[in-house]
XYZ file of C-alpha atoms in Angstrom:
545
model
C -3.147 -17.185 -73.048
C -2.235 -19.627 -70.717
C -2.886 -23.348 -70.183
C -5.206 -24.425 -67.240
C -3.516 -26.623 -65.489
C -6.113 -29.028 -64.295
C -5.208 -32.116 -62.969
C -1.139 -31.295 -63.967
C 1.178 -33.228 -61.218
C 4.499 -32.545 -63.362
C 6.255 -29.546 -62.173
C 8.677 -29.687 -65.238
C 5.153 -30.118 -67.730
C 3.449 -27.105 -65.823
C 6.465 -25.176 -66.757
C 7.418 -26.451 -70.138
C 3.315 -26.762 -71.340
C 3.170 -23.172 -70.857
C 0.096 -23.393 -67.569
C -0.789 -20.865 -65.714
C 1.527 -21.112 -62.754
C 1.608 -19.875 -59.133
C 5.231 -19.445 -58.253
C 5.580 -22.118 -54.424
C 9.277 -22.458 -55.013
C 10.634 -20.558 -51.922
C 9.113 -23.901 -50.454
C 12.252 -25.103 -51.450
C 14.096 -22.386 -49.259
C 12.020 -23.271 -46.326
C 12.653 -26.874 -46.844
C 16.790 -26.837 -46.668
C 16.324 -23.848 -44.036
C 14.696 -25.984 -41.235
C 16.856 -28.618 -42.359
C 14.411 -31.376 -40.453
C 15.397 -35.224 -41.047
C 11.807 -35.826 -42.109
C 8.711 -33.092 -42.526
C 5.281 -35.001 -42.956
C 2.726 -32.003 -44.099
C -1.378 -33.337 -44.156
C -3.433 -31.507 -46.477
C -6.889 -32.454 -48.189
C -6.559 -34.038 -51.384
C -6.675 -31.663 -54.195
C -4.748 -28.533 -52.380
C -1.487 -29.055 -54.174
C 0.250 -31.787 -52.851
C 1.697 -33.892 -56.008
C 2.626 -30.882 -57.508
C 4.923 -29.375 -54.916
C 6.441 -33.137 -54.243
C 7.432 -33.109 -58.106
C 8.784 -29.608 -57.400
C 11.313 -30.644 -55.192
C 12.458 -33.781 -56.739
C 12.933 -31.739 -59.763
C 15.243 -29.089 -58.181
C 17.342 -31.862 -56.500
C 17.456 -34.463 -58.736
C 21.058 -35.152 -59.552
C 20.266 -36.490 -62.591
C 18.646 -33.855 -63.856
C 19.530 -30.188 -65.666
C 16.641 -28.265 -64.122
C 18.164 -24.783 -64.597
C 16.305 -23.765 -67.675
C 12.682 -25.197 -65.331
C 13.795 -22.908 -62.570
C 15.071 -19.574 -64.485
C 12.456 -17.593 -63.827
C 11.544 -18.604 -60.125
C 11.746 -16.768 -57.465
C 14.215 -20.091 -55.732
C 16.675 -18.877 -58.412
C 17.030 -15.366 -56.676
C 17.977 -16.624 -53.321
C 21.589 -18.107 -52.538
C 19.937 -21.728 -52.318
C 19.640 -21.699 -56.256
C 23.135 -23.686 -56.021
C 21.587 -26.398 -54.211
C 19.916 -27.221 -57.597
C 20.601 -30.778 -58.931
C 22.917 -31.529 -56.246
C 21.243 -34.375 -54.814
C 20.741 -38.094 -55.656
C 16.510 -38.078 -55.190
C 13.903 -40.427 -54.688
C 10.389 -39.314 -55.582
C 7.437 -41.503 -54.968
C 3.545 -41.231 -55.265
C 1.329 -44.069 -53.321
C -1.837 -41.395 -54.791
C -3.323 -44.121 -56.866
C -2.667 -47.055 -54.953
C -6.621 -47.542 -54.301
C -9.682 -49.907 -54.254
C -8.551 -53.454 -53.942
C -5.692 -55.147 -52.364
C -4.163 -56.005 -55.458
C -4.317 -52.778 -57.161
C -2.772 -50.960 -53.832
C 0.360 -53.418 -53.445
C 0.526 -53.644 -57.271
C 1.354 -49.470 -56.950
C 3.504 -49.401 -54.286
C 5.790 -51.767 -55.966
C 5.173 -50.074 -59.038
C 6.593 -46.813 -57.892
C 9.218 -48.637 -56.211
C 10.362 -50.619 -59.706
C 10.481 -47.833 -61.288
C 12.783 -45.899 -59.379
C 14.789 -48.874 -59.052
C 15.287 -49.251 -63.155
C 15.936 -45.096 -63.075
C 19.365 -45.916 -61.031
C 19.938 -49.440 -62.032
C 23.542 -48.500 -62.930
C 24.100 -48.181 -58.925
C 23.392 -52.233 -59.175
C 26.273 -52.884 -61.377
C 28.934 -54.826 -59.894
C 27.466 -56.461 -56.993
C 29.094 -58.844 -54.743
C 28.407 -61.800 -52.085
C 25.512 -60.796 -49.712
C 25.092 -57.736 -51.429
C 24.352 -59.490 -54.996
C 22.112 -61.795 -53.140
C 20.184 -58.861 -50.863
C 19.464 -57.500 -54.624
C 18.496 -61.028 -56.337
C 16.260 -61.321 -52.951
C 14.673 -58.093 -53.065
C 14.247 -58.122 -56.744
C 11.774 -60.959 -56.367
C 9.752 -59.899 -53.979
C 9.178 -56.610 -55.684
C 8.049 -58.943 -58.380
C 5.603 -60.771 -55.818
C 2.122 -58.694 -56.708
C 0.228 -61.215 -53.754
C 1.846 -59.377 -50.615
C 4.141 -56.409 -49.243
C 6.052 -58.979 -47.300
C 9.885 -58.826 -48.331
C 10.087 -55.515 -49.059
C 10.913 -53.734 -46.070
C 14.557 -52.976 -47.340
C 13.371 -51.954 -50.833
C 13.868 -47.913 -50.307
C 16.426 -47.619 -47.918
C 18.801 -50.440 -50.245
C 18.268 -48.233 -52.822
C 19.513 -45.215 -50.423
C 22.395 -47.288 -50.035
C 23.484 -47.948 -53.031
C 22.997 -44.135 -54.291
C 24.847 -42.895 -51.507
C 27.731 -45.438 -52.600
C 27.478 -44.206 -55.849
C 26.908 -40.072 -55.787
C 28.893 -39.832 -52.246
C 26.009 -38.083 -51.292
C 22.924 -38.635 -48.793
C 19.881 -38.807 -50.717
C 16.440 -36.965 -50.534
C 13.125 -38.969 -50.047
C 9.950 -37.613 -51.268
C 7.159 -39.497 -50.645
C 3.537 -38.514 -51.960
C 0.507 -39.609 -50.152
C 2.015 -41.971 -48.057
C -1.307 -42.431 -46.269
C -3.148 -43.312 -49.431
C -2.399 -47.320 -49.167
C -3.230 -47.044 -44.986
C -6.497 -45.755 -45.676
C -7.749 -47.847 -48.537
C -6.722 -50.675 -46.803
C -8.680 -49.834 -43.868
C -12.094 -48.902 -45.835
C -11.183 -52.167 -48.038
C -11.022 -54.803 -45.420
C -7.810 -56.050 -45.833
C -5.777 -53.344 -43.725
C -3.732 -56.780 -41.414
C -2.872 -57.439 -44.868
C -0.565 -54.754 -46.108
C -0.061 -52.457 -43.096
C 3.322 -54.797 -41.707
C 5.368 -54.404 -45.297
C 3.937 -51.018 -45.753
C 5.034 -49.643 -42.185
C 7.891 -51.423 -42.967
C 9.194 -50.192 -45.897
C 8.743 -46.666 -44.382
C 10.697 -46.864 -41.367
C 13.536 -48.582 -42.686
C 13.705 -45.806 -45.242
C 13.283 -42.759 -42.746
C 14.170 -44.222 -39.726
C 17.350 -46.782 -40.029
C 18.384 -45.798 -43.010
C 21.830 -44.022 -42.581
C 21.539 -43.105 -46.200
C 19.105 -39.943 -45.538
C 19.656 -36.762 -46.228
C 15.844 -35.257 -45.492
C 12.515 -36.537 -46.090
C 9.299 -34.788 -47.118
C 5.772 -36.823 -46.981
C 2.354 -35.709 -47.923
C -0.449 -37.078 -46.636
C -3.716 -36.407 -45.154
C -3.633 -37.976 -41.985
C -0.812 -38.845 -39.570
C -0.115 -42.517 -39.245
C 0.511 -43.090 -35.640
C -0.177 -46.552 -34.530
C 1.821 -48.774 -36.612
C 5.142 -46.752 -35.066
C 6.262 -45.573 -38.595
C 7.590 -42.729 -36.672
C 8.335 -43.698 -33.473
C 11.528 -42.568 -31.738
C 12.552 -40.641 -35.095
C 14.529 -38.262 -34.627
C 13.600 -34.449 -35.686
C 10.209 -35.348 -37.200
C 7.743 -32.569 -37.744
C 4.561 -32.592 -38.420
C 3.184 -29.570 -39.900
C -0.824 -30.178 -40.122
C -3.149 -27.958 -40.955
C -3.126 -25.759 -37.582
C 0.623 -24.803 -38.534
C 2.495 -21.973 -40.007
C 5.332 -23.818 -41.473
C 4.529 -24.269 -45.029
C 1.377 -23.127 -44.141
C 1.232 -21.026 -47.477
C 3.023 -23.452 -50.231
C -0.245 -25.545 -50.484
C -3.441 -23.752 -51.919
C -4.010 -20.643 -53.331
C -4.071 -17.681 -51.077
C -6.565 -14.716 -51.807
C -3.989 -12.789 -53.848
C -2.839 -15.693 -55.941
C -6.668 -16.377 -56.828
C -7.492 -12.738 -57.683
C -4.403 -12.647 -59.755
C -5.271 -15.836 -61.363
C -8.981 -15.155 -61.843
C -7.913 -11.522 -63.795
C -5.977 -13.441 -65.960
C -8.694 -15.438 -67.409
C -11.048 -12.588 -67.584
C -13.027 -13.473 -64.142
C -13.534 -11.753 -60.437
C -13.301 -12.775 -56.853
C -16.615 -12.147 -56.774
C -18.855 -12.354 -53.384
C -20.720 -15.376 -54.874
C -16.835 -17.066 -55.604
C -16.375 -16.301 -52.162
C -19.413 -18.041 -50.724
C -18.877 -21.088 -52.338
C -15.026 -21.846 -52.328
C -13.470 -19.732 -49.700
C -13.508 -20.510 -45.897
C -10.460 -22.833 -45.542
C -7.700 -21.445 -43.165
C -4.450 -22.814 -43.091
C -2.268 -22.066 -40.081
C -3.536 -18.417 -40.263
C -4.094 -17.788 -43.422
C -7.120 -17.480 -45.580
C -6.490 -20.421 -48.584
C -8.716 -21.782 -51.669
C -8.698 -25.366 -52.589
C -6.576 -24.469 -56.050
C -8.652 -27.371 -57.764
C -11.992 -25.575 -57.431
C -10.789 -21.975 -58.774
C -9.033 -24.250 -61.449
C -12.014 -26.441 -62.836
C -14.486 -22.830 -62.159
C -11.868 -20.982 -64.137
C -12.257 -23.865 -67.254
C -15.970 -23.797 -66.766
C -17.464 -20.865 -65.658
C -20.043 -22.101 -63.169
C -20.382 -21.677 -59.573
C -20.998 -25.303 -58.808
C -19.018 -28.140 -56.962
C -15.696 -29.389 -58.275
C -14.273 -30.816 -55.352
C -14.864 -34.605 -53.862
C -13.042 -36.637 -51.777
C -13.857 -40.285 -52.381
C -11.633 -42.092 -50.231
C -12.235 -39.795 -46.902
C -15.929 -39.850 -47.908
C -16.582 -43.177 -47.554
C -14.248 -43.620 -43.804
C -16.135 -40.864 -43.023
C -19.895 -41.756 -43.836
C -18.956 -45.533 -42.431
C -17.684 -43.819 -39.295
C -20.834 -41.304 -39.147
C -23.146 -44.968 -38.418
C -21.056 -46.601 -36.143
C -20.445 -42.909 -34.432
C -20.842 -42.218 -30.204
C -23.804 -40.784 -29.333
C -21.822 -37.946 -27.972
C -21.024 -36.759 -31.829
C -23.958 -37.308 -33.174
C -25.287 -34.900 -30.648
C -22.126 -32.686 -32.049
C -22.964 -33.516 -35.702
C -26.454 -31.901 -35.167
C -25.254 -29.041 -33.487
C -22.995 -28.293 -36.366
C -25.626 -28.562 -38.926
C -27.518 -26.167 -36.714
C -24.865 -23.233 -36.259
C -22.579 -23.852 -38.986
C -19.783 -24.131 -36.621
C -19.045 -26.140 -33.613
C -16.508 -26.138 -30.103
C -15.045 -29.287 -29.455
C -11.957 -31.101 -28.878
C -10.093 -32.002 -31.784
C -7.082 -34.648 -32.458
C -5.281 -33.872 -35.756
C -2.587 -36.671 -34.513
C -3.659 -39.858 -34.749
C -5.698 -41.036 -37.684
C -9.315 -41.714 -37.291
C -9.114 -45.797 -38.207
C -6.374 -46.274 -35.669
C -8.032 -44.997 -32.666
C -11.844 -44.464 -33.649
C -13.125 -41.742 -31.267
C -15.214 -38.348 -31.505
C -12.192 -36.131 -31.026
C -10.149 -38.556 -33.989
C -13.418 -37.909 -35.996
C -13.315 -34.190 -36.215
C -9.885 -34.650 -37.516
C -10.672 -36.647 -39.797
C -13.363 -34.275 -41.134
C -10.859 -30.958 -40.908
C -7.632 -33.092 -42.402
C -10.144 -34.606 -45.565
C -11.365 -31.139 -45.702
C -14.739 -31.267 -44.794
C -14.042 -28.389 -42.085
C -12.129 -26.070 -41.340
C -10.478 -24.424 -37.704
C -12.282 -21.314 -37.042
C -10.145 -20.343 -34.612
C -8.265 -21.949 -31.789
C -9.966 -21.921 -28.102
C -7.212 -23.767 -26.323
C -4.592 -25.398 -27.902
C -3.240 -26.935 -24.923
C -6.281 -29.524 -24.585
C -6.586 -29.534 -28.463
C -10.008 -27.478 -28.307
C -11.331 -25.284 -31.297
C -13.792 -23.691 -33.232
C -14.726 -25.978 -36.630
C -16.591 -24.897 -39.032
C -17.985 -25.802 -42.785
C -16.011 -23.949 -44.767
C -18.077 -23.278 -47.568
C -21.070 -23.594 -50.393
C -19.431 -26.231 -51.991
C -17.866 -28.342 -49.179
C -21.849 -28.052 -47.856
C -22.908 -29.744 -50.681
C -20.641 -32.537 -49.839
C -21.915 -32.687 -46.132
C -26.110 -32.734 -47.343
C -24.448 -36.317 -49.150
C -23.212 -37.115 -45.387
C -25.996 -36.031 -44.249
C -28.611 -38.286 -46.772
C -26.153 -41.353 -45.705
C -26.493 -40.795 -41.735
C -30.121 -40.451 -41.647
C -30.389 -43.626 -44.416
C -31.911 -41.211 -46.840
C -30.826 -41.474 -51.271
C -29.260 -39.182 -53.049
C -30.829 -35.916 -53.631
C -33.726 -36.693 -51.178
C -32.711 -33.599 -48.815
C -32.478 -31.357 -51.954
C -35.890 -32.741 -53.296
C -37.768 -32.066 -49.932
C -36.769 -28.634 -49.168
C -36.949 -27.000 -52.381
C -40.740 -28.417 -52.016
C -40.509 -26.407 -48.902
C -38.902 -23.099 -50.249
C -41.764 -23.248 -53.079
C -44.193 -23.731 -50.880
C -45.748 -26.689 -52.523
C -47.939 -28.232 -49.403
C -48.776 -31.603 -51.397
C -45.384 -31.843 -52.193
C -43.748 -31.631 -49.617
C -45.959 -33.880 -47.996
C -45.326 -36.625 -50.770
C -41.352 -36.658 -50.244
C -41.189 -36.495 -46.542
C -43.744 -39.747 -46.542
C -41.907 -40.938 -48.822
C -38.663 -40.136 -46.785
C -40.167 -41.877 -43.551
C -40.266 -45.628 -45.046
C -36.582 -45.632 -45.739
C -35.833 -45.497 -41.756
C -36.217 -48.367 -39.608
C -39.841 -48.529 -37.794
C -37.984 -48.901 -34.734
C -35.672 -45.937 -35.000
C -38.799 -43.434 -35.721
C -40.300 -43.706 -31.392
C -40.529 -40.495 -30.657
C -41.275 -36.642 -31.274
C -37.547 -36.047 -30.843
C -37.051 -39.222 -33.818
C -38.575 -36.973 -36.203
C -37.295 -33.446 -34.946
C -33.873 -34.706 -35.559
C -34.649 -36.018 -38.941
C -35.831 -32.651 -39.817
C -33.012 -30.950 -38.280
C -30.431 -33.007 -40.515
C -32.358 -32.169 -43.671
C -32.307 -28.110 -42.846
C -28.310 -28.566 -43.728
C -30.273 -27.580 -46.845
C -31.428 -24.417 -46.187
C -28.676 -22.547 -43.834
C -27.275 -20.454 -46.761
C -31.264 -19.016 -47.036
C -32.229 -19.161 -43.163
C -31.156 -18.976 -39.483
C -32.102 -22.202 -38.147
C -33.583 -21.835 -34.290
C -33.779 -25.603 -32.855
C -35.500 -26.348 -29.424
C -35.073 -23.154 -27.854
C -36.937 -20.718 -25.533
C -39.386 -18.574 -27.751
C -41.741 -16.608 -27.256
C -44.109 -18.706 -24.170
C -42.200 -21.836 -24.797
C -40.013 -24.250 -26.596
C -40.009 -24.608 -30.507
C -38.903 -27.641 -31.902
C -38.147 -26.167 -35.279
C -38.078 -22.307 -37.050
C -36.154 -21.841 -39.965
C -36.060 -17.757 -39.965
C -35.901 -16.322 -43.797
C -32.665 -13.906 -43.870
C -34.337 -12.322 -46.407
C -37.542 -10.584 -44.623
C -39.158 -10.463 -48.334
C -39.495 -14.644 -48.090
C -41.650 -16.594 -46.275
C -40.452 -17.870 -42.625
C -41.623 -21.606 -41.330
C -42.585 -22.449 -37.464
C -42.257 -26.857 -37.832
C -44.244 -28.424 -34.513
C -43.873 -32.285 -34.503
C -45.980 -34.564 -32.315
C -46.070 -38.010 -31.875
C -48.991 -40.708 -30.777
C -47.254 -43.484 -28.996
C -51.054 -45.624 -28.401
C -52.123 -47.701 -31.189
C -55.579 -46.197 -32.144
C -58.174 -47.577 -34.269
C -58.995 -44.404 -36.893
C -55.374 -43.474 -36.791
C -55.774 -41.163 -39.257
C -58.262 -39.257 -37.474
C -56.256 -39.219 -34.306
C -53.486 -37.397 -36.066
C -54.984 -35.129 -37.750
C -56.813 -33.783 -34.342
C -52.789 -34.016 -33.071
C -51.690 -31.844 -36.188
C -54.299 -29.280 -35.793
C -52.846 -29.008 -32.233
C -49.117 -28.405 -32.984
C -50.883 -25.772 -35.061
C -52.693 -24.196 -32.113
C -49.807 -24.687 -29.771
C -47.250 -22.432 -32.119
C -50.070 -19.816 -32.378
C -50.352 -19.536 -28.531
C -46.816 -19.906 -27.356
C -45.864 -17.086 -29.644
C -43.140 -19.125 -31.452
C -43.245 -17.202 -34.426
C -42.854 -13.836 -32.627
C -38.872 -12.913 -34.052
C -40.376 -13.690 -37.242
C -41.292 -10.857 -40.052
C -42.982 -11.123 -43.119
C -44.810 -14.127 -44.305
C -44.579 -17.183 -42.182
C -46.165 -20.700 -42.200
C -47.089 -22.955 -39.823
C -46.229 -26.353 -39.847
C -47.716 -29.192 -37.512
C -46.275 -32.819 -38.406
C -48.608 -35.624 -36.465
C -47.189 -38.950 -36.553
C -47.398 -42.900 -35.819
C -44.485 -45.139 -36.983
C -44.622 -44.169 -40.530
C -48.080 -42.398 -40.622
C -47.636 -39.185 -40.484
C -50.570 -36.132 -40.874
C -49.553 -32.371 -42.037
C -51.827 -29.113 -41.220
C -49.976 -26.317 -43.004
C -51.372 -22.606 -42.045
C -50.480 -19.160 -43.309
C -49.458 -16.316 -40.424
């Protein structure tokens, strides 16, 4: 039996380990076939990135003998399996250059230091400027207080191995994006983003050393001109066919991989990793199917930290426009809007940047494409497990701890009146006073918490029901569960038995769902629901259809 290979970002390990491995080397075809200068592919973290990157360096690598790695591939079967070890390569990863500032410049320099002592026989013999470009650039890689200096770092390298091998060399660079964004969510983004954008584009673009680049990343880096005026550069996001199927695991590869270790593709596996489409094809986030293969549990595997955090900062500072969007989506499940896979969300913060941000991270997923000319589509969560992330989002844009959502609605689903009572009082003092001055205040905090519940019911938000308006049903897809009607009022006056005055207002949400007919869709059992409130008072009727 097989390794798992969890976590494995050695291509020549996965092989020689003896892992489990899903055969992505016609990527390699593709790659020399297009023949583009440089290819920047955004994924979400965990689909595969690293390990594809090491792929390719290994199968060009000039200093390598990769033949025995490769025997059995299906690269070795096509006439491109002479292009193996041909090239003089440069493989860098910038995928732990996070948290502070020193820890992200003290990477980059890292991985640059280290592919500088793997060639350091190209050094030998160094004259005049040259000699002194080298002493130069040596100490500045040795500088672990700034980026500055190191512009020429890469593409002097290039250089010198193209000197050497007679040969233009092949740069692959693993998320490149990594520094950009931890910078940004960090504070110190001025800081590093000049050497950083630097180093880049006199690698990729100057650099007459360059045979073809690959980058990973998650988002495209567009305002610091890293790519400006290059020529040839494609971009192949997650709307795109080319390499669309090299990164993730497709529904055959997980079946196949799932047999193996005694395990189905069950409906339930389905539910709660499936739902991500690449280009136009169906894809699993490998990680998950990995970590549920080593387990055995249908719960959540996959997190991203970094895109969590830009994302949940962005949520509070958001336009009212997408929090309007945001609630929609919670509603539905899926939502039509304008989408910007381009430019990265910290560059140019706007709604259309935002849901980019959420799709390139991973957090949703194109549906389907509406019009691709004005960048409009159909999003979507794509899963049980990616939900899970989003009720976290969720807790964090209406100011709420962790697990309160959960807490409250399985209250709800058990119907346990006192309860439930208990954790949405205690949910209203977290909330600033001033923020809860309305009916609608409250409707909406109620609507972010039914993220919850969508898997169990169809949630029906302010919309013409029986003789009226509802504010809130959440309709049981199972017509053997209970059903709830939620009416929400609010007393703007202050009164003197304010307790008395709310509960006459909660007895009338009550009367008003009974004789608008709101509940008239609804089979089986079903409970009423008034909420009365003041501020941070709030009064509860609860009544059985």
């Amino acid at each position: 039996m097989k390794k798992i290979p969890i976590g494995t970002k050695s291509f020549s390990r996965l092989i020689e380990g003896n892992y489990y491995f899903v055969d992505k080397t016609l990527m390699i075809q593709e790659f020399l076939e297009r023949g583009t200068d440089v290819t920047l592919i955004t994924r979400p973290r965990r689909f595969g990135k690293t390990i594809n990157m090491s792929m390719l360096s290994e199968f060009f690598d000039i200093t390598k003998d990769s033949k025995e790695i490769f025997k059995d591939t299906l690269i070795m079967k096509t006439p491109y399996a002479s292009e193996i070890n041909q090239y003089p390569t440069i493989f860098i990863s910038f995928a732990d250059a996070k948290r502070d500032k020193m820890t992200v410049i003290t990477t980059i320099k890292t991985q640059i230091q280290n592919q500088w002592d793997k060639y350091d026989y190209v050094f030998e013999n160094l004259k005049g400027f040259k000699k002194l470009r080298y002493e130069n650039l040596c100490n500045n890689l040795e500088d672990y207080n700034t980026l500055d200096g190191i512009n020429d770092a890469i593409s002097f390298l290039m250089e010198k191995l193209q000197s050497y091998y007679h040969k233009e060399v092949m740069v692959f660079i693993d998320e490149y994006d990594t520094p950009f964004v931890e910078a940004h969510t960090g504070g110190f983004y001025d800081e590093v983003k000049g050497g950083l954008s630097g180093l880049l584009h006199n690698s990729l673009k100057t650099s007459n050393s360059l045979k073809y680049a690959m980058l990973t990343g998650i988002q495209r880096v567009a305002k610091e001109n890293i790519f400006s005026d290059l020529n040839n550069l494609v971009v192949c996001d997650v709307t795109d066919q080319r390499y669309a199927t090299y990164f993730g695991f497709n529904e055959q590869e997980v079946k196949e991989v799932l047999e193996y270790y005694g395990l189905s593709l069950s409906k339930e596996v389905k539910e709660m990793y499936d739902g991500y489409k690449i280009g136009d094809i169906e894809i699993y986030n490998p990680w998950s199917i990995l970590n549920y293969i080593d387990n055995k549990k249908l719960v959540p595997y996959w997190v991203n930290t970094s895109a969590n955090k830009m994302i949940k900062d962005a949520i509070k500072e958001a336009s009212y426009d997408f929090k309007e969007q945001y609630e929609e989506l919670i509603i539905n499940g899926n939502l039509e809007t304008e989408v910007n896979l381009q430019t990265s969300f910290y560059e140019v913060a706007n709604t259309p940047n935002l849901w980019g941000l959420f799709i390139s991270a991973g957090y949703l997923t194109i549906d389907h494409v509406i019009d691709i000319t004005d960048g409009y589509y159909c999003i979507k969560i794509p899963n049980e497990e990616v939900k899970r992330e989003f009720i976290n989002i969720t807790e964090y844009y209406l100011s709420l701890n962790d697990g309160q959502l959960n807490k409250l609605m399985r209250c709800l689903k058990n119907e346990q009146l006192d309860k439930f009572i208990k954790e949405y009082r205690s949910i209203l003092m977290i909330p600033s006073y001033h923020d809860l001055k309305s009916e609608n205040s409250y409707h909406m905090m109620m609507l972010g918490m039914s993220i919850c519940l969508n898997k169990d019911y169809q949630i029906i938000s302010n919309r013409e029901v029986g003789k009226g308006r509802n504010d809130l049903i959440l309709k049981s897809k199972d017509e053997k569960k209970t059903s709830y009607v939620l009416e929400f009022k609010y007393l703007k006056e202050d009164k003197k038995d304010i307790e008395k005055e709310l509960d006459q207002l909660s007895n009338e949400a009550i009367q008003q769902i009974k004789e608008r007919k709101y509940d008239v869709e609804l089979k089986g059992k079903v409970i009423y629901i008034g909420l009365a409130h003041h501020g941070k008072d709030v009064v509860m009727k609860w009544v059985e259809r």
